[in-house]
Short mmCIF file of C-alpha atoms in Angstrom, two decimals:
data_model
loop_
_atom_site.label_atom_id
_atom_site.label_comp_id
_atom_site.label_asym_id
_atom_site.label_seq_id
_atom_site.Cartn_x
_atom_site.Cartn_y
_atom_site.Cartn_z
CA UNK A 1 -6.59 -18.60 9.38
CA UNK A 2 -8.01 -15.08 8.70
CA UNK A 3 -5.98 -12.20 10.17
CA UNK A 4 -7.11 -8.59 9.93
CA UNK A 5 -5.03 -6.00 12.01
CA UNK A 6 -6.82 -2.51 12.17
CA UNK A 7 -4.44 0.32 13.19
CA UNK A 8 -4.99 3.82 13.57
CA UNK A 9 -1.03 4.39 12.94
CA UNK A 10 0.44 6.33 10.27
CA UNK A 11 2.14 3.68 8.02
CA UNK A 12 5.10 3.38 7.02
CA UNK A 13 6.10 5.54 9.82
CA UNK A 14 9.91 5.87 11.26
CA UNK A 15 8.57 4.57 14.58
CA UNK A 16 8.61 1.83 16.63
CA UNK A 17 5.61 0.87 16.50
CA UNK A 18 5.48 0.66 12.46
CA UNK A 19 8.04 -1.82 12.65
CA UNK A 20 6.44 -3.91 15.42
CA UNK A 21 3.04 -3.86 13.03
CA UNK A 22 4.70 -4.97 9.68
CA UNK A 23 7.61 -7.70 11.21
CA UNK A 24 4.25 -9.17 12.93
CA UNK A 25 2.25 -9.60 10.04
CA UNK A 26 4.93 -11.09 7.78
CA UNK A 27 5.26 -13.62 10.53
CA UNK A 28 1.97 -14.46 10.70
CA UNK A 29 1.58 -14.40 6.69
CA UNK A 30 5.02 -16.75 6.88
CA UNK A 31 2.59 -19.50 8.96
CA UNK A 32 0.22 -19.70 5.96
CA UNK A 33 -2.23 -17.25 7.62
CA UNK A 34 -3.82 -14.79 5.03
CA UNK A 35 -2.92 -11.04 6.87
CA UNK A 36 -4.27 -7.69 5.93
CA UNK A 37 -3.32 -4.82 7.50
CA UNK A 38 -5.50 -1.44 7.45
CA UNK A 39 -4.75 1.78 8.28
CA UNK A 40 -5.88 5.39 7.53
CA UNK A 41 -4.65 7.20 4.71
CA UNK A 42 -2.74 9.44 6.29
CA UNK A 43 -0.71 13.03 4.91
CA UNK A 44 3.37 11.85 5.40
CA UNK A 45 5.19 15.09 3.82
CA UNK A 46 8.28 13.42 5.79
CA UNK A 47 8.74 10.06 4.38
CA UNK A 48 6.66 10.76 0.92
CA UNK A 49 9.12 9.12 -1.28
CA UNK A 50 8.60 6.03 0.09
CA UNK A 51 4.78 5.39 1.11
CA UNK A 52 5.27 1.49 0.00
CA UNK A 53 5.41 0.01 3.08
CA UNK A 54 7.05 -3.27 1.84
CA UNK A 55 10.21 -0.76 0.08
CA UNK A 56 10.24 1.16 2.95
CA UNK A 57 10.55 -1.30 6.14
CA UNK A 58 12.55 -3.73 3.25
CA UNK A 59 9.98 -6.77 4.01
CA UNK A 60 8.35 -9.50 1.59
CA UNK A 61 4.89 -8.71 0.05
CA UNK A 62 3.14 -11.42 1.72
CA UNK A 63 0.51 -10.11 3.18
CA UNK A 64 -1.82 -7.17 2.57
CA UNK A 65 -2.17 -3.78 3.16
CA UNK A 66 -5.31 -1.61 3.03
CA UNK A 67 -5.52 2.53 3.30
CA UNK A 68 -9.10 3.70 4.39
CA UNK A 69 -9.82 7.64 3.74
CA UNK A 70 -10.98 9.46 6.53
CA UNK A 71 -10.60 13.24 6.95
CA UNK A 72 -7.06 13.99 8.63
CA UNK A 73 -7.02 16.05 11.18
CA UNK A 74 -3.06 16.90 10.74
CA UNK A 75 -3.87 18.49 7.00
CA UNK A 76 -5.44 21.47 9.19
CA UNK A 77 -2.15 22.06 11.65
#
């Protein structure tokens, strides 16, 4: 099966919610499903040295991720 899971999340993030959104889709990519994550390309000045989200939540690259560009909103704070 075909998984795509769209967020609008900052990843990898230090949040709950980042964690939920990988450990998910390794579990589904661990059932044979084919998973690809997308999410916005997003400016992280707090976690830049580690923007791999495999490295940085220490998962398998099973599944995969996509960035989209779109113009971010926090670059103008």
């Amino acid at each position: 099966m075909k998984i795509v899971y769209i967020t609008n999340a900052r990843l990898p993030t230090e949040k709950a919610h980042g964690v939920q959104i990988v450990k998910m889709s390794e579990a589904f990519s661990s059932l044979n499903n084919d998973v690809t994550v997308i999410s916005p390309k997003r400016v992280q000045k707090e976690i830049s040295h580690k923007t791999d989200i495999f490295n940085f939540y220490d998962i398998e690259n099973i599944f995969e991720h996509k960035l989209v560009n779109f113009i971010d909103p926090y670059v103008y704070r």
